GROMACS .gro file of C-alpha atoms in nm:
model
  352
    1MET     CA    1   5.866  -1.474  -3.994
    2ARG     CA    2   5.792  -1.177  -4.219
    3ARG     CA    3   5.658  -1.412  -4.488
    4CYS     CA    4   5.420  -1.573  -4.237
    5PHE     CA    5   5.287  -1.232  -4.125
    6PHE     CA    6   5.243  -1.121  -4.487
    7ALA     CA    7   5.062  -1.443  -4.583
    8SER     CA    8   4.832  -1.411  -4.282
    9VAL     CA    9   4.748  -1.049  -4.360
   10VAL     CA   10   4.671  -1.135  -4.723
   11ALA     CA   11   4.457  -1.434  -4.621
   12CYS     CA   12   4.257  -1.231  -4.369
   13GLY     CA   13   4.212  -0.943  -4.611
   14THR     CA   14   4.088  -1.181  -4.878
   15ALA     CA   15   3.844  -1.346  -4.638
   16LEU     CA   16   3.701  -1.009  -4.532
   17SER     CA   17   3.660  -0.871  -4.883
   18PRO     CA   18   3.298  -0.885  -5.011
   19LEU     CA   19   3.214  -1.082  -5.322
   20ALA     CA   20   3.053  -0.892  -5.605
   21GLU     CA   21   2.747  -1.055  -5.755
   22ALA     CA   22   2.596  -0.962  -6.085
   23GLY     CA   23   2.333  -1.118  -6.309
   24ASP     CA   24   2.154  -1.053  -6.637
   25VAL     CA   25   1.779  -1.089  -6.579
   26VAL     CA   26   1.694  -1.075  -6.950
   27LEU     CA   27   1.948  -1.345  -7.032
   28ALA     CA   28   1.821  -1.552  -6.740
   29GLN     CA   29   1.466  -1.538  -6.879
   30ARG     CA   30   1.588  -1.649  -7.223
   31HIS     CA   31   1.769  -1.946  -7.071
   32PHE     CA   32   1.460  -2.030  -6.867
   33GLU     CA   33   1.224  -2.031  -7.166
   34GLU     CA   34   1.469  -2.235  -7.375
   35GLY     CA   35   1.512  -2.482  -7.088
   36LYS     CA   36   1.136  -2.534  -7.060
   37ARG     CA   37   1.112  -2.588  -7.437
   38LEU     CA   38   1.392  -2.847  -7.432
   39LEU     CA   39   1.236  -3.022  -7.133
   40ALA     CA   40   0.902  -3.046  -7.313
   41ALA     CA   41   1.088  -3.198  -7.609
   42ASN     CA   42   1.239  -3.459  -7.372
   43ARG     CA   43   1.591  -3.323  -7.427
   44VAL     CA   44   1.650  -3.342  -7.056
   45LYS     CA   45   2.028  -3.297  -7.032
   46ALA     CA   46   2.030  -2.989  -7.257
   47ALA     CA   47   1.730  -2.851  -7.069
   48CYS     CA   48   1.910  -2.886  -6.735
   49GLU     CA   49   2.211  -2.699  -6.872
   50ARG     CA   50   1.993  -2.407  -6.985
   51LEU     CA   51   1.799  -2.398  -6.659
   52ALA     CA   52   2.122  -2.403  -6.457
   53ALA     CA   53   2.247  -2.109  -6.665
   54SER     CA   54   1.922  -1.924  -6.591
   55VAL     CA   55   1.958  -1.983  -6.216
   56LYS     CA   56   2.319  -1.864  -6.229
   57GLU     CA   57   2.214  -1.533  -6.386
   58ASP     CA   58   1.902  -1.481  -6.172
   59PRO     CA   59   1.816  -1.741  -5.904
   60GLY     CA   60   1.438  -1.699  -5.915
   61LEU     CA   61   1.212  -1.951  -5.745
   62GLY     CA   62   1.048  -2.061  -6.071
   63ALA     CA   63   1.380  -2.137  -6.239
   64ARG     CA   64   1.513  -2.317  -5.932
   65PHE     CA   65   1.201  -2.533  -5.905
   66LYS     CA   66   1.212  -2.619  -6.275
   67LEU     CA   67   1.585  -2.706  -6.248
   68ALA     CA   68   1.510  -2.943  -5.959
   69GLU     CA   69   1.238  -3.107  -6.166
   70CYS     CA   70   1.477  -3.140  -6.461
   71ARG     CA   71   1.748  -3.300  -6.247
   72GLN     CA   72   1.493  -3.545  -6.108
   73ARG     CA   73   1.410  -3.657  -6.462
   74LEU     CA   74   1.783  -3.685  -6.534
   75GLY     CA   75   1.828  -3.925  -6.240
   76LEU     CA   76   2.022  -3.682  -6.022
   77LEU     CA   77   1.793  -3.739  -5.727
   78ALA     CA   78   2.016  -3.588  -5.458
   79SER     CA   79   2.055  -3.264  -5.654
   80ALA     CA   80   1.680  -3.261  -5.718
   81TRP     CA   81   1.609  -3.317  -5.347
   82HIS     CA   82   1.843  -3.031  -5.251
   83GLY     CA   83   1.675  -2.811  -5.510
   84TYR     CA   84   1.323  -2.881  -5.383
   85MET     CA   85   1.429  -2.822  -5.022
   86ASP     CA   86   1.596  -2.495  -5.121
   87VAL     CA   87   1.280  -2.378  -5.299
   88ALA     CA   88   1.067  -2.480  -4.999
   89SER     CA   89   1.283  -2.278  -4.758
   90SER     CA   90   1.280  -1.970  -4.981
   91SER     CA   91   0.904  -2.003  -5.034
   92THR     CA   92   0.852  -2.009  -4.657
   93GLU     CA   93   1.047  -1.686  -4.621
   94ARG     CA   94   0.835  -1.520  -4.891
   95GLY     CA   95   0.504  -1.650  -4.763
   96GLN     CA   96   0.436  -1.861  -5.076
   97LEU     CA   97   0.283  -2.151  -4.887
   98ASP     CA   98   0.141  -2.337  -5.188
   99ARG     CA   99   0.480  -2.354  -5.357
  100GLU     CA  100   0.642  -2.455  -5.028
  101ARG     CA  101   0.393  -2.742  -4.986
  102ILE     CA  102   0.453  -2.870  -5.340
  103ALA     CA  103   0.833  -2.846  -5.307
  104ARG     CA  104   0.839  -3.028  -4.973
  105GLY     CA  105   0.610  -3.296  -5.113
  106ARG     CA  106   0.844  -3.352  -5.408
  107ALA     CA  107   1.145  -3.371  -5.173
  108ALA     CA  108   0.969  -3.617  -4.939
  109ALA     CA  109   0.887  -3.845  -5.232
  110LEU     CA  110   1.257  -3.866  -5.320
  111GLU     CA  111   1.402  -3.930  -4.974
  112GLY     CA  112   1.375  -4.308  -4.988
  113LYS     CA  113   1.530  -4.327  -5.335
  114ILE     CA  114   1.840  -4.111  -5.286
  115GLU     CA  115   2.189  -4.259  -5.278
  116ARG     CA  116   2.386  -4.150  -4.971
  117VAL     CA  117   2.743  -4.158  -4.842
  118VAL     CA  118   2.876  -4.157  -4.488
  119PHE     CA  119   3.230  -4.028  -4.425
  120VAL     CA  120   3.370  -4.256  -4.156
  121VAL     CA  121   3.673  -4.066  -4.023
  122ARG     CA  122   3.897  -4.274  -3.798
  123ALA     CA  123   4.117  -3.994  -3.658
  124VAL     CA  124   3.858  -3.726  -3.580
  125ASP     CA  125   4.084  -3.568  -3.315
  126LEU     CA  126   4.388  -3.530  -3.542
  127PRO     CA  127   4.486  -3.159  -3.538
  128GLY     CA  128   4.446  -2.986  -3.873
  129LEU     CA  129   4.271  -3.281  -4.040
  130VAL     CA  130   4.083  -3.178  -4.356
  131VAL     CA  131   3.859  -3.407  -4.562
  132LEU     CA  132   3.790  -3.303  -4.921
  133ARG     CA  133   3.537  -3.427  -5.173
  134ASP     CA  134   3.641  -3.333  -5.527
  135GLY     CA  135   3.845  -3.050  -5.377
  136GLN     CA  136   3.559  -2.915  -5.163
  137ALA     CA  137   3.589  -2.936  -4.785
  138VAL     CA  138   3.356  -3.174  -4.604
  139GLY     CA  139   3.280  -2.997  -4.276
  140ARG     CA  140   3.335  -3.177  -3.948
  141ALA     CA  141   2.963  -3.151  -3.879
  142SER     CA  142   2.904  -3.376  -4.182
  143TRP     CA  143   3.145  -3.652  -4.072
  144GLY     CA  144   2.943  -3.958  -3.982
  145ALA     CA  145   2.621  -3.811  -4.124
  146SER     CA  146   2.420  -3.963  -4.408
  147LEU     CA  147   2.473  -3.723  -4.699
  148PRO     CA  148   2.263  -3.734  -5.018
  149VAL     CA  149   2.473  -3.775  -5.335
  150ASP     CA  150   2.407  -3.826  -5.704
  151PRO     CA  151   2.521  -4.148  -5.874
  152GLY     CA  152   2.870  -4.123  -6.017
  153SER     CA  153   3.224  -4.098  -5.884
  154PHE     CA  154   3.421  -3.851  -5.678
  155VAL     CA  155   3.767  -3.828  -5.522
  156VAL     CA  156   3.798  -3.816  -5.145
  157ARG     CA  157   4.122  -3.680  -4.999
  158ALA     CA  158   4.233  -3.638  -4.638
  159GLU     CA  159   4.535  -3.438  -4.528
  160ALA     CA  160   4.686  -3.300  -4.209
  161PRO     CA  161   5.013  -3.125  -4.115
  162GLY     CA  162   5.300  -3.371  -4.079
  163ARG     CA  163   5.095  -3.664  -4.215
  164ALA     CA  164   5.090  -3.848  -4.546
  165ALA     CA  165   4.777  -3.762  -4.744
  166PHE     CA  166   4.512  -4.025  -4.818
  167GLU     CA  167   4.326  -4.025  -5.149
  168ARG     CA  168   4.090  -4.265  -5.327
  169ARG     CA  169   3.814  -4.258  -5.587
  170VAL     CA  170   3.465  -4.354  -5.470
  171VAL     CA  171   3.202  -4.485  -5.712
  172VAL     CA  172   2.835  -4.456  -5.619
  173ALA     CA  173   2.614  -4.673  -5.838
  174PRO     CA  174   2.243  -4.599  -5.896
  175GLY     CA  175   2.037  -4.775  -5.630
  176ALA     CA  176   2.344  -4.831  -5.410
  177GLY     CA  177   2.168  -4.707  -5.098
  178THR     CA  178   2.423  -4.591  -4.842
  179THR     CA  179   2.797  -4.612  -4.913
  180ASP     CA  180   3.051  -4.585  -4.631
  181VAL     CA  181   3.361  -4.383  -4.723
  182VAL     CA  182   3.628  -4.480  -4.469
  183VAL     CA  183   3.904  -4.225  -4.407
  184PRO     CA  184   4.182  -4.414  -4.223
  185GLU     CA  185   4.433  -4.272  -3.980
  186LEU     CA  186   4.706  -4.082  -4.167
  187ALA     CA  187   5.060  -4.214  -4.134
  188PRO     CA  188   5.332  -3.972  -4.013
  189LEU     CA  189   5.559  -3.836  -4.283
  190ALA     CA  190   5.907  -3.994  -4.305
  191ALA     CA  191   6.205  -3.770  -4.220
  192ALA     CA  192   6.319  -3.744  -4.581
  193SER     CA  193   6.541  -3.446  -4.509
  194VAL     CA  194   6.802  -3.644  -4.306
  195PRO     CA  195   6.999  -3.800  -4.600
  196GLU     CA  196   6.998  -3.469  -4.782
  197ALA     CA  197   7.139  -3.292  -4.477
  198GLN     CA  198   7.411  -3.558  -4.441
  199GLY     CA  199   7.506  -3.518  -4.807
  200VAL     CA  200   7.540  -3.144  -4.769
  201ALA     CA  201   7.749  -3.187  -4.458
  202THR     CA  202   7.983  -3.428  -4.643
  203VAL     CA  203   8.032  -3.189  -4.933
  204ASP     CA  204   8.097  -2.902  -4.695
  205ALA     CA  205   8.348  -3.113  -4.501
  206LYS     CA  206   8.541  -3.198  -4.820
  207ALA     CA  207   8.544  -2.836  -4.928
  208ASP     CA  208   8.663  -2.731  -4.582
  209THR     CA  209   8.944  -2.990  -4.593
  210LYS     CA  210   9.065  -2.859  -4.931
  211ALA     CA  211   9.050  -2.503  -4.806
  212ARG     CA  212   9.260  -2.589  -4.500
  213ALA     CA  213   9.511  -2.773  -4.719
  214LYS     CA  214   9.554  -2.467  -4.941
  215SER     CA  215   9.582  -2.244  -4.636
  216ASP     CA  216   9.857  -2.461  -4.482
  217ALA     CA  217  10.052  -2.471  -4.811
  218ALA     CA  218  10.052  -2.094  -4.853
  219PRO     CA  219  10.301  -1.884  -4.651
  220SER     CA  220  10.157  -1.695  -4.360
  221PRO     CA  221  10.271  -1.333  -4.372
  222SER     CA  222  10.305  -1.149  -4.046
  223PRO     CA  223  10.057  -0.863  -4.057
  224PRO     CA  224  10.152  -0.544  -3.879
  225PRO     CA  225   9.962  -0.450  -3.567
  226ALA     CA  226   9.641  -0.271  -3.651
  227SER     CA  227   9.404  -0.064  -3.448
  228ALA     CA  228   9.035  -0.113  -3.497
  229ALA     CA  229   8.777   0.163  -3.481
  230PRO     CA  230   8.496   0.139  -3.230
  231ALA     CA  231   8.240  -0.125  -3.321
  232ASP     CA  232   7.961   0.129  -3.383
  233ALA     CA  233   8.077   0.426  -3.587
  234GLU     CA  234   7.733   0.585  -3.576
  235GLY     CA  235   7.770   0.684  -3.213
  236ASP     CA  236   7.548   0.609  -2.918
  237ALA     CA  237   7.200   0.480  -3.000
  238THR     CA  238   6.887   0.641  -2.869
  239VAL     CA  239   6.599   0.456  -2.702
  240TRP     CA  240   6.430   0.411  -3.046
  241THR     CA  241   6.666   0.145  -3.181
  242ARG     CA  242   6.608  -0.056  -3.496
  243GLY     CA  243   6.507  -0.358  -3.291
  244ARG     CA  244   6.241  -0.162  -3.108
  245GLY     CA  245   6.111  -0.022  -3.436
  246VAL     CA  246   6.063  -0.375  -3.566
  247ALA     CA  247   5.898  -0.467  -3.235
  248VAL     CA  248   5.641  -0.189  -3.271
  249ALA     CA  249   5.571  -0.290  -3.633
  250ALA     CA  250   5.522  -0.654  -3.530
  251GLY     CA  251   5.287  -0.548  -3.252
  252GLY     CA  252   5.079  -0.340  -3.493
  253VAL     CA  253   5.051  -0.628  -3.738
  254GLY     CA  254   4.954  -0.859  -3.453
  255LEU     CA  255   4.675  -0.630  -3.335
  256ALA     CA  256   4.541  -0.599  -3.691
  257LEU     CA  257   4.543  -0.977  -3.737
  258THR     CA  258   4.369  -1.032  -3.403
  259LEU     CA  259   4.099  -0.778  -3.492
  260GLY     CA  260   4.050  -0.943  -3.833
  261GLY     CA  261   4.022  -1.282  -3.666
  262ALA     CA  262   3.754  -1.150  -3.430
  263VAL     CA  263   3.553  -1.014  -3.724
  264LEU     CA  264   3.582  -1.347  -3.907
  265GLY     CA  265   3.473  -1.530  -3.594
  266MET     CA  266   3.155  -1.321  -3.576
  267GLN     CA  267   3.093  -1.391  -3.945
  268ALA     CA  268   3.131  -1.765  -3.883
  269ILE     CA  269   2.874  -1.756  -3.601
  270SER     CA  270   2.631  -1.552  -3.810
  271LYS     CA  271   2.657  -1.781  -4.115
  272ASN     CA  272   2.620  -2.094  -3.902
  273ASP     CA  273   2.307  -1.952  -3.737
  274GLU     CA  274   2.164  -1.857  -4.077
  275SER     CA  275   2.228  -2.207  -4.214
  276ALA     CA  276   1.981  -2.348  -3.960
  277ASN     CA  277   1.700  -2.204  -4.173
  278TYR     CA  278   1.805  -2.423  -4.468
  279CYS     CA  279   1.898  -2.748  -4.291
  280ARG     CA  280   1.713  -3.028  -4.122
  281GLY     CA  281   1.971  -3.198  -3.905
  282ASN     CA  282   2.263  -3.268  -4.137
  283ASP     CA  283   2.047  -3.263  -4.452
  284CYS     CA  284   2.083  -2.917  -4.604
  285SER     CA  285   1.968  -2.742  -4.917
  286PRO     CA  286   2.240  -2.603  -5.147
  287ARG     CA  287   2.200  -2.268  -4.973
  288GLY     CA  288   2.239  -2.430  -4.632
  289THR     CA  289   2.544  -2.628  -4.745
  290THR     CA  290   2.704  -2.311  -4.881
  291LEU     CA  291   2.637  -2.123  -4.558
  292ARG     CA  292   2.781  -2.404  -4.345
  293ASN     CA  293   3.093  -2.432  -4.561
  294ASP     CA  294   3.135  -2.052  -4.549
  295ALA     CA  295   3.098  -2.064  -4.170
  296LEU     CA  296   3.364  -2.336  -4.141
  297GLU     CA  297   3.601  -2.145  -4.369
  298ALA     CA  298   3.546  -1.821  -4.175
  299ALA     CA  299   3.611  -2.006  -3.848
  300ARG     CA  300   3.932  -2.157  -3.987
  301MET     CA  301   4.054  -1.818  -4.109
  302SER     CA  302   3.958  -1.663  -3.775
  303THR     CA  303   4.173  -1.917  -3.591
  304LEU     CA  304   4.462  -1.854  -3.831
  305CYS     CA  305   4.441  -1.475  -3.792
  306VAL     CA  306   4.408  -1.478  -3.413
  307THR     CA  307   4.693  -1.729  -3.374
  308ALA     CA  308   4.922  -1.529  -3.602
  309GLY     CA  309   4.817  -1.204  -3.433
  310VAL     CA  310   4.892  -1.330  -3.082
  311ALA     CA  311   5.227  -1.466  -3.203
  312ALA     CA  312   5.313  -1.132  -3.363
  313VAL     CA  313   5.223  -0.934  -3.051
  314GLY     CA  314   5.420  -1.175  -2.833
  315GLY     CA  315   5.719  -1.156  -3.066
  316GLY     CA  316   5.701  -0.777  -3.067
  317VAL     CA  317   5.696  -0.761  -2.687
  318ALA     CA  318   5.990  -1.001  -2.663
  319LEU     CA  319   6.189  -0.806  -2.922
  320TRP     CA  320   6.118  -0.478  -2.739
  321VAL     CA  321   6.240  -0.620  -2.409
  322LEU     CA  322   6.551  -0.780  -2.560
  323SER     CA  323   6.650  -0.475  -2.766
  324PRO     CA  324   6.881  -0.251  -2.556
  325ALA     CA  325   6.753   0.097  -2.492
  326LYS     CA  326   7.103   0.235  -2.536
  327LYS     CA  327   7.422   0.079  -2.659
  328ALA     CA  328   7.724   0.060  -2.430
  329GLU     CA  329   7.961   0.353  -2.463
  330SER     CA  330   8.271   0.262  -2.657
  331GLY     CA  331   8.598   0.290  -2.468
  332ALA     CA  332   8.962   0.299  -2.581
  333ILE     CA  333   8.984  -0.051  -2.722
  334SER     CA  334   9.256  -0.161  -2.963
  335LEU     CA  335   9.284  -0.486  -3.158
  336THR     CA  336   9.626  -0.636  -3.237
  337ALA     CA  337   9.684  -0.925  -3.479
  338ALA     CA  338   9.995  -1.144  -3.439
  339PRO     CA  339  10.105  -1.473  -3.601
  340THR     CA  340  10.103  -1.790  -3.391
  341ALA     CA  341  10.190  -2.152  -3.454
  342GLY     CA  342   9.830  -2.239  -3.533
  343GLY     CA  343   9.735  -1.927  -3.729
  344VAL     CA  344   9.668  -1.570  -3.622
  345ALA     CA  345   9.578  -1.446  -3.274
  346VAL     CA  346   9.374  -1.131  -3.216
  347LEU     CA  347   9.435  -0.950  -2.885
  348ALA     CA  348   9.199  -0.687  -2.746
  349THR     CA  349   9.334  -0.433  -2.499
  350GLY     CA  350   9.170  -0.136  -2.334
  351VAL     CA  351   8.887  -0.054  -2.099
  352LEU     CA  352   8.536  -0.187  -2.163
   0.00000   0.00000   0.00000
């Protein structure tokens, strides 16, 4: 239980921590100029690498537009389409209407040529089901939608608690049109722990038999009567027992987790609303896709934190109620051990 609370606190803290972003504008400009030179020399692949490096350092509109153009020449039409749509959205925000018009025109010209995939998920209502594409989550909002992809291959994986994972490699050929990626229902996991438990029980039974045999063979001395001290040598407990201390700690952790979950929930709503500026239906620019994935992740972490928080508060309340406010006063109780035919008998006498 403590491990679960600790893992939840760490996960929520990680989700709430801001990400530091840094870039070198001078280096970005060098990459940009080199990328344009390589593109003019028809060294398209090398040019795209330099332009991508420039965008990573400083995502300016000029570099992003040129990278989309480079990827179009390389045959990565889906990436080029996303790039043009991203530039168009950013240009709208900045009032650069000419650049927006050009970018949207380029994107529109590519729409009929782009390869697409549709994730056909059979068990959409399966609790905890996650679909991954090359390790990246495919949000539920994208299931059943026509998603632009570049030609090539990727690995699709589906997993859910208590179910066997599904995994396969999907190949998208140039000019393939739309490819359906069927994610079947996941089979329940087999109870593999049963034979192991039986084996342990057998070993324990043999060891117990040997121990009893040795005990029967050895003589049984008659121990003298002995008096036992009271069960709690520390005296009467106060209202603040150890159990109630743990209960208060669990309640505090639960409240913190619940608060963190609420904050993450608000972040999820905010990011999802912001993504609407970069998406048209289920077709999103890279910025829109990132925002939607961030919103889904924040929502998942919010659910985890709130669930763990409520469980912690409930456990704390239960532990507080079940922990006695004061231990029973110890009376004059004596314990006497005496041999019997089957072993040793312990007799308790006194007033409880």
